[in-house]
Coordinates of N, CA and C in Angstrom, one line a residue:
X1 N 78.5 102.9 82.8 CA 79.5 103.4 83.8 C 80.0 104.8 83.4
X2 N 80.3 105.5 84.4 CA 80.8 106.9 84.2 C 82.2 106.9 83.8
X3 N 82.6 107.9 83.0 CA 84.0 108.0 82.6 C 84.9 108.2 83.8
X4 N 84.4 108.9 84.8 CA 85.2 109.2 86.0 C 85.7 107.9 86.7
X5 N 84.9 106.9 86.6 CA 85.2 105.6 87.3 C 86.4 105.0 86.5
X6 N 86.6 105.3 85.3 CA 87.7 104.8 84.5 C 88.9 105.7 84.4
X7 N 88.8 106.8 85.2 CA 89.9 107.7 85.2 C 91.2 107.2 85.8
X8 N 92.3 107.7 85.4 CA 93.6 107.2 86.0 C 93.7 107.4 87.5
X9 N 93.1 108.4 88.0 CA 93.1 108.7 89.4 C 92.3 107.6 90.2
X10 N 91.2 107.2 89.6 CA 90.4 106.2 90.3 C 91.1 104.9 90.3
X11 N 91.7 104.6 89.1 CA 92.5 103.3 89.0 C 93.6 103.2 90.0
X12 N 94.4 104.4 90.1 CA 95.5 104.4 91.0 C 95.0 104.3 92.5
X13 N 93.9 105.0 92.8 CA 93.4 104.9 94.2 C 93.0 103.5 94.5
X14 N 92.3 102.8 93.6 CA 91.8 101.5 93.8 C 93.0 100.5 93.9
X15 N 94.0 100.7 93.1 CA 95.2 99.8 93.2 C 95.9 100.0 94.5
X16 N 96.0 101.2 95.0 CA 96.7 101.5 96.3 C 95.9 100.9 97.4
X17 N 94.6 101.0 97.4 CA 93.8 100.4 98.5 C 93.9 98.9 98.5
X18 N 93.9 98.3 97.3 CA 94.0 96.9 97.1 C 95.3 96.4 97.7
X19 N 96.4 97.2 97.4 CA 97.7 96.8 97.8 C 97.8 96.8 99.3
X20 N 97.2 97.8 99.9 CA 97.2 97.9 101.4 C 96.4 96.8 102.1
X21 N 95.3 96.4 101.5 CA 94.5 95.3 102.0 C 95.3 94.0 101.9
X22 N 96.0 93.8 100.8 CA 96.7 92.6 100.6 C 97.9 92.5 101.6
X23 N 98.4 93.6 102.0 CA 99.5 93.6 103.0 C 98.9 93.4 104.4
X24 N 97.7 93.7 104.5 CA 97.0 93.4 105.8 C 97.3 94.5 106.8
X25 N 97.8 95.6 106.4 CA 98.0 96.8 107.3 C 96.9 97.7 107.2
X26 N 96.1 97.8 108.3 CA 95.0 98.8 108.4 C 94.0 98.5 107.3
X27 N 93.6 97.3 107.1 CA 92.6 96.9 106.0 C 91.3 97.6 106.3
X28 N 90.8 97.7 107.5 CA 89.6 98.3 107.8 C 89.7 99.8 107.6
X29 N 90.9 100.4 108.0 CA 91.0 101.8 107.8 C 91.1 102.2 106.3
X30 N 91.7 101.3 105.5 CA 91.8 101.5 104.0 C 90.4 101.6 103.4
X31 N 89.5 100.7 103.9 CA 88.2 100.7 103.3 C 87.4 101.9 103.7
X32 N 87.7 102.5 104.9 CA 87.0 103.7 105.3 C 87.5 104.9 104.6
X33 N 88.8 104.9 104.3 CA 89.4 106.1 103.6 C 90.8 106.4 104.2
X34 N 91.6 107.0 103.4 CA 93.0 107.4 103.8 C 93.1 108.4 104.9
X35 N 92.0 109.1 105.1 CA 92.0 110.1 106.2 C 91.6 109.5 107.5
X36 N 91.1 108.3 107.6 CA 90.7 107.7 108.8 C 91.9 107.2 109.6

């Protein structure tokens, strides 16, 4: 695994996306990206 995948930014991004999916708000958009 690359060190970049274990970076704090990646962890924060993943946690935010997971949180959004759990809330059920724009789950599809969250998977596509925050810009979608």
